[in-house]
JSON list of C-alpha atoms in Angstrom, two decimals:
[
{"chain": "W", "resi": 272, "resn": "UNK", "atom": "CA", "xyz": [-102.17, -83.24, -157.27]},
{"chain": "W", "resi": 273, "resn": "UNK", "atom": "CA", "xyz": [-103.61, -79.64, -156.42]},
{"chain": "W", "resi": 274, "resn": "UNK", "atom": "CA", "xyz": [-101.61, -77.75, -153.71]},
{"chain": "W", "resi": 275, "resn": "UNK", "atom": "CA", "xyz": [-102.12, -74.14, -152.31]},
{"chain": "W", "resi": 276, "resn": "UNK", "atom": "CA", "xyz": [-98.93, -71.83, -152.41]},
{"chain": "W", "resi": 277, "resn": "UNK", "atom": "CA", "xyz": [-99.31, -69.49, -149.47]},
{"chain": "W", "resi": 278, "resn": "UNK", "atom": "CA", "xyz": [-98.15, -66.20, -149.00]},
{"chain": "W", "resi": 279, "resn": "UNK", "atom": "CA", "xyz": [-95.27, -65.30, -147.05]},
{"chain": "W", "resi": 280, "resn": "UNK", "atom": "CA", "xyz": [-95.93, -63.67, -143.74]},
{"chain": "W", "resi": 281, "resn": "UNK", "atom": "CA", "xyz": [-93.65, -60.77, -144.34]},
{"chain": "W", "resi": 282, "resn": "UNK", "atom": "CA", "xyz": [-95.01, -60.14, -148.01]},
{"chain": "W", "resi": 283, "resn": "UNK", "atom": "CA", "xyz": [-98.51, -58.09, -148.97]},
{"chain": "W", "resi": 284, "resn": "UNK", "atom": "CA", "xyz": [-99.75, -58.59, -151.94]},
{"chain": "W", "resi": 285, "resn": "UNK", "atom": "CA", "xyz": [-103.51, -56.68, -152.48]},
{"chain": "W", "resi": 286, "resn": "UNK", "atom": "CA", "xyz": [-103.81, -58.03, -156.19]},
{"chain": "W", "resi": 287, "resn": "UNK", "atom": "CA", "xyz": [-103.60, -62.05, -155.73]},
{"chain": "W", "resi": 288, "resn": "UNK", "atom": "CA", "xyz": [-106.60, -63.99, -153.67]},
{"chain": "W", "resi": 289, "resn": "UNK", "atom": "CA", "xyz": [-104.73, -66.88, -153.89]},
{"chain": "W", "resi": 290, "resn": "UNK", "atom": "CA", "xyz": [-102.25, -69.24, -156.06]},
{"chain": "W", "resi": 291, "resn": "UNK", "atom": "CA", "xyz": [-103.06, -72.72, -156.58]},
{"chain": "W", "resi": 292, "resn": "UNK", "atom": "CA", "xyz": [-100.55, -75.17, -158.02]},
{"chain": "W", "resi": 293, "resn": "UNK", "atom": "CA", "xyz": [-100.60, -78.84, -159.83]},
{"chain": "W", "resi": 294, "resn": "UNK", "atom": "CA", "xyz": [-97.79, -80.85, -160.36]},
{"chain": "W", "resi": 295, "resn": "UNK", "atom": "CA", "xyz": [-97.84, -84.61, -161.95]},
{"chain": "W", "resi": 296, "resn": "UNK", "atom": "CA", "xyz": [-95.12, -86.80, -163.03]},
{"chain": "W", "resi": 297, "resn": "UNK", "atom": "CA", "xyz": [-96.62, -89.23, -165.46]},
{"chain": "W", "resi": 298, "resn": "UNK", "atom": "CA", "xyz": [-93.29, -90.84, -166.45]},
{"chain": "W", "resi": 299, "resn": "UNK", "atom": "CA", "xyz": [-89.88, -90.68, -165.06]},
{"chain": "W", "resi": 300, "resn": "UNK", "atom": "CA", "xyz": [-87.79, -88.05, -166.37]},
{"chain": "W", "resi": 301, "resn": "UNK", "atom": "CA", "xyz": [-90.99, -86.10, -166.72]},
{"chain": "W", "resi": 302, "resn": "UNK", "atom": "CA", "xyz": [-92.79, -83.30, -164.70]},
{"chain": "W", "resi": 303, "resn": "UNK", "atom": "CA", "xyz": [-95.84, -81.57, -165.45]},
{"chain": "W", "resi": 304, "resn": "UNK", "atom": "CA", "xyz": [-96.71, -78.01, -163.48]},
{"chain": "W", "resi": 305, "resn": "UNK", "atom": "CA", "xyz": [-99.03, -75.54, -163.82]},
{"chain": "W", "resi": 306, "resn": "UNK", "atom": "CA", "xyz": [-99.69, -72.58, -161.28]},
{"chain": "W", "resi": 307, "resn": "UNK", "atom": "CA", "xyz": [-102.91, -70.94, -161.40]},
{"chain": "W", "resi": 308, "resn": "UNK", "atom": "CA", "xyz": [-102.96, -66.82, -159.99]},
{"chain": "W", "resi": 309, "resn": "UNK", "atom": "CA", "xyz": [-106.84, -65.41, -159.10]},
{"chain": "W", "resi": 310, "resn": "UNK", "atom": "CA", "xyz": [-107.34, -61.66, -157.73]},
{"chain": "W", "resi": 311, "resn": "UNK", "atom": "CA", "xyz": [-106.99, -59.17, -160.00]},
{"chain": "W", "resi": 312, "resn": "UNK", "atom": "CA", "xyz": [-104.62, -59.85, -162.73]},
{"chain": "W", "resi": 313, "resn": "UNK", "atom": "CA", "xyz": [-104.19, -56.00, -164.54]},
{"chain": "W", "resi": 314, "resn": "UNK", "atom": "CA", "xyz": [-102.94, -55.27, -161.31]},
{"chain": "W", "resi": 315, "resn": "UNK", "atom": "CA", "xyz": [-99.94, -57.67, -161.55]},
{"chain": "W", "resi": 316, "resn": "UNK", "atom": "CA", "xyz": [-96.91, -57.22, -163.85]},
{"chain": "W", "resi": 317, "resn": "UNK", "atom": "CA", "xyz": [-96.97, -60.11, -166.03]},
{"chain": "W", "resi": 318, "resn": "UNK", "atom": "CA", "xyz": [-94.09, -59.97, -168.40]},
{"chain": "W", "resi": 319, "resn": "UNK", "atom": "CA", "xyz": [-95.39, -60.54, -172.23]},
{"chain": "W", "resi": 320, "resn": "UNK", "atom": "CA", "xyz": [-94.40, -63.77, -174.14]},
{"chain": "W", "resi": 321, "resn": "UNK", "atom": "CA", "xyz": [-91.27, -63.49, -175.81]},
{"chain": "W", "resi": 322, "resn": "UNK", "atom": "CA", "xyz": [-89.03, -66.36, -177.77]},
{"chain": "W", "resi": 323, "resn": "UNK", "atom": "CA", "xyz": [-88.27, -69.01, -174.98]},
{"chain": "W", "resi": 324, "resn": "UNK", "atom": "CA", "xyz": [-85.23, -69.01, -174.33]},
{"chain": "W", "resi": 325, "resn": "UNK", "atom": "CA", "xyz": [-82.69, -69.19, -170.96]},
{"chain": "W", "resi": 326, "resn": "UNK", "atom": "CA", "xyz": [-82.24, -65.97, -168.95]},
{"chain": "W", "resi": 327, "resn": "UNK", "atom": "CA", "xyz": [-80.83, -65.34, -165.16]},
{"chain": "W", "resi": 328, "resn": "UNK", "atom": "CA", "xyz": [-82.50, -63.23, -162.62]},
{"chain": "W", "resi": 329, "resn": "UNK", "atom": "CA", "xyz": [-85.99, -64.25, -163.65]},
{"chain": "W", "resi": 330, "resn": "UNK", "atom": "CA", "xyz": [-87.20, -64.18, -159.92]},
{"chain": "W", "resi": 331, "resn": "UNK", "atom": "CA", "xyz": [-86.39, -60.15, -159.56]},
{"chain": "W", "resi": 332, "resn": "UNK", "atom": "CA", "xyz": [-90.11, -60.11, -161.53]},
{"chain": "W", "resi": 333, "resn": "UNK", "atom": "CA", "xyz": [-93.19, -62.41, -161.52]},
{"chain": "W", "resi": 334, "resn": "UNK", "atom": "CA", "xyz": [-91.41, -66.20, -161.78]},
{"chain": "W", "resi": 335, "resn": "UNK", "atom": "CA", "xyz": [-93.10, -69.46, -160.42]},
{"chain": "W", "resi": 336, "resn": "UNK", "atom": "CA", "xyz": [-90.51, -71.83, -159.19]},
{"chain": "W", "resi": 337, "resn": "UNK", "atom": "CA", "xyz": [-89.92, -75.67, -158.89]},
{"chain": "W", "resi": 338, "resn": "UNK", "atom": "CA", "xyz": [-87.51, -77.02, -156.45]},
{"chain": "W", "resi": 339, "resn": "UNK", "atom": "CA", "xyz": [-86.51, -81.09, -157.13]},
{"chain": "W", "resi": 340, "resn": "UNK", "atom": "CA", "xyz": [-84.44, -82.67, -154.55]},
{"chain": "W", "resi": 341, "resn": "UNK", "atom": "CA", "xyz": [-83.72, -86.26, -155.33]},
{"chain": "W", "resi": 342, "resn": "UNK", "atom": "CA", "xyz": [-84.67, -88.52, -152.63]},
{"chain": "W", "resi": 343, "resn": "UNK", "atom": "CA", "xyz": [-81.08, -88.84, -150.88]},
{"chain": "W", "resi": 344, "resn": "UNK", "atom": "CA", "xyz": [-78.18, -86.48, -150.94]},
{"chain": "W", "resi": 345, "resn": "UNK", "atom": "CA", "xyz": [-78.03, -82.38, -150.48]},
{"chain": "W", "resi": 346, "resn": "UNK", "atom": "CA", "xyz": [-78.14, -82.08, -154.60]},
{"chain": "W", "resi": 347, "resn": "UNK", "atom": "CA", "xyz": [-80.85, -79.97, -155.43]},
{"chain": "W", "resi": 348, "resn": "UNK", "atom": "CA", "xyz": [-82.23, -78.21, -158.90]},
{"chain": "W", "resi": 349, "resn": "UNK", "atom": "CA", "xyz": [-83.95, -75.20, -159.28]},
{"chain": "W", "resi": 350, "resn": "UNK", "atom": "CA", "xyz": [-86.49, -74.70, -162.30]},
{"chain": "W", "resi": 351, "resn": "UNK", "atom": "CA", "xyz": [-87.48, -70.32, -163.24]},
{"chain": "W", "resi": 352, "resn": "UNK", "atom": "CA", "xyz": [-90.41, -70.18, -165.57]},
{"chain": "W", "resi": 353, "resn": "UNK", "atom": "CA", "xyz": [-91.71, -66.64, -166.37]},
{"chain": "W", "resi": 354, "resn": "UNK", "atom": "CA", "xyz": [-94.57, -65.18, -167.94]},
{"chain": "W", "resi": 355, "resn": "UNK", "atom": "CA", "xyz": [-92.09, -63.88, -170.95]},
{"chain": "W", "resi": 356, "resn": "UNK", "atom": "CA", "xyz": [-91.87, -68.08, -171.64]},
{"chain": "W", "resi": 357, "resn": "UNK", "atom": "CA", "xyz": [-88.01, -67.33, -170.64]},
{"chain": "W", "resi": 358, "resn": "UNK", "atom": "CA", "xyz": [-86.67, -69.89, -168.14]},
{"chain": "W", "resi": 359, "resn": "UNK", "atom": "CA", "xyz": [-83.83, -71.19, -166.04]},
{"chain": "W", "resi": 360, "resn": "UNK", "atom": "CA", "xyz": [-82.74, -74.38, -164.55]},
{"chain": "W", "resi": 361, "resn": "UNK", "atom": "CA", "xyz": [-79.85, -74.16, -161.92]},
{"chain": "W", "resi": 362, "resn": "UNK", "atom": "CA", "xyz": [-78.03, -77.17, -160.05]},
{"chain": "W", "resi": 363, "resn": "UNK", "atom": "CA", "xyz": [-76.82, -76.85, -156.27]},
{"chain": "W", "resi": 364, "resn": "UNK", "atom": "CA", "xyz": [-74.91, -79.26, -154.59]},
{"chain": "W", "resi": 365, "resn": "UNK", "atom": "CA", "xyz": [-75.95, -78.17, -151.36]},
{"chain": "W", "resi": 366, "resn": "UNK", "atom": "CA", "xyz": [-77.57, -75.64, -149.58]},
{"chain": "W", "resi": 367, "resn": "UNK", "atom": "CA", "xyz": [-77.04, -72.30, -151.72]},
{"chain": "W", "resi": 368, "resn": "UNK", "atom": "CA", "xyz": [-73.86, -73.74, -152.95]},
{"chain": "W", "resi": 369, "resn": "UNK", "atom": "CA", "xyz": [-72.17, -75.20, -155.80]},
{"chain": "W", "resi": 370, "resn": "UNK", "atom": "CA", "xyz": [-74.54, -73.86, -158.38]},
{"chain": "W", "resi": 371, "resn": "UNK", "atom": "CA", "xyz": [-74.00, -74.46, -161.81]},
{"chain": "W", "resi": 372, "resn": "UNK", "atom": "CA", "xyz": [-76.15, -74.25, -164.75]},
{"chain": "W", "resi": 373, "resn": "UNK", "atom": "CA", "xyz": [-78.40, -77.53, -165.88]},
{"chain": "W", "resi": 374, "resn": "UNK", "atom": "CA", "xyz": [-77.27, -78.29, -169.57]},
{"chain": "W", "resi": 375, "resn": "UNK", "atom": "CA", "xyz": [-79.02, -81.30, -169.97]},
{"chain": "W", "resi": 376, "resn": "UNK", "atom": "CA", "xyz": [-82.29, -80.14, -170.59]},
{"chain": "W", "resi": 377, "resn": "UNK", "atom": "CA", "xyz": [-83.94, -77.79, -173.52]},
{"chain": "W", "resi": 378, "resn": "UNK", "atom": "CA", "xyz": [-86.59, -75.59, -172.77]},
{"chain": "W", "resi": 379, "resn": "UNK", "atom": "CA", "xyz": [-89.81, -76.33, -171.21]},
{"chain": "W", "resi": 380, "resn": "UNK", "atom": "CA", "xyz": [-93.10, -75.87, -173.11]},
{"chain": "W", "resi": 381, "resn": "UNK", "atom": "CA", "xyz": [-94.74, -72.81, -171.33]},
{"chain": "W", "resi": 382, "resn": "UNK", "atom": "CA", "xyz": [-97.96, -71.80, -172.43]},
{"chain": "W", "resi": 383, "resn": "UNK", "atom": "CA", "xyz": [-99.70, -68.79, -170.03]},
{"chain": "W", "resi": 384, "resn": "UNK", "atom": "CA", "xyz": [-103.43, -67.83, -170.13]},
{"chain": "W", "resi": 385, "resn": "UNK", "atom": "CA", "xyz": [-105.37, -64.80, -168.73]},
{"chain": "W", "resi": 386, "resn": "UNK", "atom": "CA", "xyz": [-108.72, -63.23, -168.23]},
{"chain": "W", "resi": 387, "resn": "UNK", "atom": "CA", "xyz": [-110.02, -60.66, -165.59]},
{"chain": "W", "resi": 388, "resn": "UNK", "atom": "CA", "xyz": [-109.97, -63.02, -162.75]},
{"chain": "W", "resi": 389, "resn": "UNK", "atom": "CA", "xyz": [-107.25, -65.64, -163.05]},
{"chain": "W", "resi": 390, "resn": "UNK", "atom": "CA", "xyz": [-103.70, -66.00, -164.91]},
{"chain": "W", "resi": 391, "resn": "UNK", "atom": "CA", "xyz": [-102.26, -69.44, -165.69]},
{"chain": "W", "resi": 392, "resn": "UNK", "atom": "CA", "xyz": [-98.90, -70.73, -166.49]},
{"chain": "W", "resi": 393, "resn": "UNK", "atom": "CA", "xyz": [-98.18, -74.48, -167.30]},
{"chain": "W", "resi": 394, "resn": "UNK", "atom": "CA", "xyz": [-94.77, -75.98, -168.04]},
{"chain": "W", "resi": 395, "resn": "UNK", "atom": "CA", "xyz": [-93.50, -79.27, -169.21]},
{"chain": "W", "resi": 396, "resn": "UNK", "atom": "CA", "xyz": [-89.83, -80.26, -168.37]},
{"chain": "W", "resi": 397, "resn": "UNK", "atom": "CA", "xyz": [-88.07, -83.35, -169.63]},
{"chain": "W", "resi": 398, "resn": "UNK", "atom": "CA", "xyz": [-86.01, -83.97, -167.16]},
{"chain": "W", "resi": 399, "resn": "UNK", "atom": "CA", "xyz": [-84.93, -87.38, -168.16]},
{"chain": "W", "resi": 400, "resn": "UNK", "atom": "CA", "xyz": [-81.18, -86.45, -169.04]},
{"chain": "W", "resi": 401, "resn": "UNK", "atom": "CA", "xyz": [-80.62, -85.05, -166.14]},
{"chain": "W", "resi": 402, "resn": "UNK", "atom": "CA", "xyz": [-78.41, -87.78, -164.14]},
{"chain": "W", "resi": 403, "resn": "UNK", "atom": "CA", "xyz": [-80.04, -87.26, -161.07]},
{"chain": "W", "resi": 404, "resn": "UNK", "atom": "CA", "xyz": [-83.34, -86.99, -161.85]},
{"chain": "W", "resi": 405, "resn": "UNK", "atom": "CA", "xyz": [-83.48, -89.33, -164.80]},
{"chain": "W", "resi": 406, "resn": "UNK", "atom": "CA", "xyz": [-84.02, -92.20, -161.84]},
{"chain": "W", "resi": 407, "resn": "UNK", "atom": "CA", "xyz": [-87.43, -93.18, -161.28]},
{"chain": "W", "resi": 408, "resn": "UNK", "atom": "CA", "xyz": [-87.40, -92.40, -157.55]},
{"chain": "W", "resi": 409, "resn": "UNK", "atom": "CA", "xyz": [-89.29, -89.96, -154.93]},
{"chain": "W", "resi": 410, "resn": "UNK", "atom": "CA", "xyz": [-88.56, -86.53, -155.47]},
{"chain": "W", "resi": 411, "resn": "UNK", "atom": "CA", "xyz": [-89.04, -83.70, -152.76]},
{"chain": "W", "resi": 412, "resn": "UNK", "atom": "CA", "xyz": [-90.32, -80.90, -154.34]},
{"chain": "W", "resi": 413, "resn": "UNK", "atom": "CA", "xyz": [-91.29, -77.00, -153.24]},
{"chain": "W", "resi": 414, "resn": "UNK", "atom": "CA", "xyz": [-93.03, -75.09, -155.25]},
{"chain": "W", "resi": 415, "resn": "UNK", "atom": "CA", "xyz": [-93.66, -70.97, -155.42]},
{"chain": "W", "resi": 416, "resn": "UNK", "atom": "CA", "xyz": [-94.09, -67.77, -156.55]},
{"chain": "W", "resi": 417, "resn": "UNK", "atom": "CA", "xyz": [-92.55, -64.93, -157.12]},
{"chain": "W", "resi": 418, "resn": "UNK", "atom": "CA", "xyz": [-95.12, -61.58, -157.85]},
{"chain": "W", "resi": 419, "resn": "UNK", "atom": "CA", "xyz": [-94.47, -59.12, -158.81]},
{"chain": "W", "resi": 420, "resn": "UNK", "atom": "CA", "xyz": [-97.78, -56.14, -159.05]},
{"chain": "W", "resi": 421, "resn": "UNK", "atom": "CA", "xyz": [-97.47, -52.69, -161.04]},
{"chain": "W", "resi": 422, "resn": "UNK", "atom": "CA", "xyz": [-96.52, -50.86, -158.42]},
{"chain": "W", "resi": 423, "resn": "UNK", "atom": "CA", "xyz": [-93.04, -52.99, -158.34]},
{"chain": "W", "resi": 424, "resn": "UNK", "atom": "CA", "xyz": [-93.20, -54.50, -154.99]},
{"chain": "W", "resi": 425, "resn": "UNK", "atom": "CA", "xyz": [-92.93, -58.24, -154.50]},
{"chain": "W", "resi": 426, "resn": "UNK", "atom": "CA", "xyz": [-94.61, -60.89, -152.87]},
{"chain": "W", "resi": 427, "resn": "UNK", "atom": "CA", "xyz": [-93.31, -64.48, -151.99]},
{"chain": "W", "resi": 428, "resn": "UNK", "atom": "CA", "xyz": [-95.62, -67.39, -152.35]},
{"chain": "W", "resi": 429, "resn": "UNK", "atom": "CA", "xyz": [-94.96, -71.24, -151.14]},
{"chain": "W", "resi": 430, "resn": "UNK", "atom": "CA", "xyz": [-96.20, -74.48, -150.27]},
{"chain": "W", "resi": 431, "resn": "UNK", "atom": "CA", "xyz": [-94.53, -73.84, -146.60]},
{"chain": "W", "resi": 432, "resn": "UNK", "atom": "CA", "xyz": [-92.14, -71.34, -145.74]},
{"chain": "W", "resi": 433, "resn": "UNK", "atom": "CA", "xyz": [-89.26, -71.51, -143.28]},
{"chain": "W", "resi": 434, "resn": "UNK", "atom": "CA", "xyz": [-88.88, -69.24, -140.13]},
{"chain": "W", "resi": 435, "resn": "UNK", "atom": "CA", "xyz": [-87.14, -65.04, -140.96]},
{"chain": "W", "resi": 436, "resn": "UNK", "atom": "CA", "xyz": [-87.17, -64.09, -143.80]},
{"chain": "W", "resi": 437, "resn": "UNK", "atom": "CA", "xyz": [-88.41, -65.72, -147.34]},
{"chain": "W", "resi": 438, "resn": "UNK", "atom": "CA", "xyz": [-85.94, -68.35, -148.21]},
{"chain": "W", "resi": 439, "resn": "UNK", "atom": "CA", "xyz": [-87.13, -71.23, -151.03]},
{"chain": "W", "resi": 440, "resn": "UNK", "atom": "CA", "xyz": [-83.83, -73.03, -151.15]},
{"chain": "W", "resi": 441, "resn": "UNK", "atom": "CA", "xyz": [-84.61, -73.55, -147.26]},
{"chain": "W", "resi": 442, "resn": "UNK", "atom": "CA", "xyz": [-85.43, -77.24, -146.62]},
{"chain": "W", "resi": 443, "resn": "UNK", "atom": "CA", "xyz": [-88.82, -76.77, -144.67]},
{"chain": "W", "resi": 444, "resn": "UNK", "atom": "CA", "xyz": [-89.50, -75.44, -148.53]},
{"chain": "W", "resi": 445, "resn": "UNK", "atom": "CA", "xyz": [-89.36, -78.73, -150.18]},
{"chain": "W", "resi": 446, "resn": "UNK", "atom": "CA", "xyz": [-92.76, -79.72, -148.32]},
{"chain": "W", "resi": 447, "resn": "UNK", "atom": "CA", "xyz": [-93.62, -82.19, -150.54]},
{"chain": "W", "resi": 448, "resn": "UNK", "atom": "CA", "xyz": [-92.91, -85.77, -151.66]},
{"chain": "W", "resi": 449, "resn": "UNK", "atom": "CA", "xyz": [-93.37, -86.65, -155.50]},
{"chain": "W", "resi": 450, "resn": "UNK", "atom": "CA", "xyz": [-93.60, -90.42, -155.54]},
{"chain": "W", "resi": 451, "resn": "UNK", "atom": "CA", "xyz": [-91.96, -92.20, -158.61]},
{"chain": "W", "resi": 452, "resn": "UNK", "atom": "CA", "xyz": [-93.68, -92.14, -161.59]}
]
């Protein structure tokens, strides 16, 4: 499924034309993503690959984003994957609260590409010990972006963003519905 992330009304961002996004589920307790950045990528900060491993405050730099919300209840997840191949997974049990770290998963496969013109990230999370995702059930997902451009200023990139300020835990985030595998 290709989506377009779009840029936040209060962010500028000079460097990036525009951030496309794919997401698939080809089996339950799987989800496939990849994010593709075009405009000109030297003028981005794009953290180089390190080990994978986890790491917290992975959206204060470039850091695409998946949002899962199973298809009843507040529970929500949050998946960080950065350019460095470091990530994060986060549980909520509502709105901005009760978050605790997702244990039940290792770390995603993130491989990144880059020429002159376009950067790439793609992940693969197994998902499938994670009790409320393991279901093979609609998921409502939001995807985005976090950029981050040499000059250290941010930008904030969705599939739909809610009213103020930018806000992807925000329900009018999770714009789309991820039927079950």
């Amino acid at each position: 499924m290709h989506l377009a992330l779009r840029l936040h009304p209060d962010s500028r961002c000079t460097a990036v034309i525009r951030i496309g996004a794919e997401i698939a589920r080809p089996r339950a307790g799987r989800l496939l993503l990849r994010y593709v950045v075009s405009g000109k990528i030297a003028d981005l900060h794009l953290a180089p690959a390190v080990a994978a491993k986890r790491a917290d405050g992975l959206w204060r730099h470039t850091c695409f984003e998946a949002f899962v919300r199973p298809a009843s209840g507040p529970v929500y997840y949050e998946f960080n994957l950065a350019p460095s191949t470091q990530w994060a997974a986060y549980r909520f049990d509502d709105y901005r609260a009760g978050t605790s770290i997702v244990r039940e998963i290792g770390a995603p496969r993130i491989e990144t590409r880059s020429d002159g013109g376009s950067y790439t990230l793609q992940a693969s999370l197994s998902l499938d010990r994670v009790p409320d995702l393991a279901d093979d059930t609609a998921w409502r997902i939001g995807l985005s972006a976090v950029i981050e451009d040499t000059g250290g200023a941010l930008s904030y990139w969705a599939l739909a963003h809610p009213p103020g300020k930018a806000d992807f835990h925000h329900s009018d985030c999770f714009a789309l519905e991820l039927p079950a595998a």
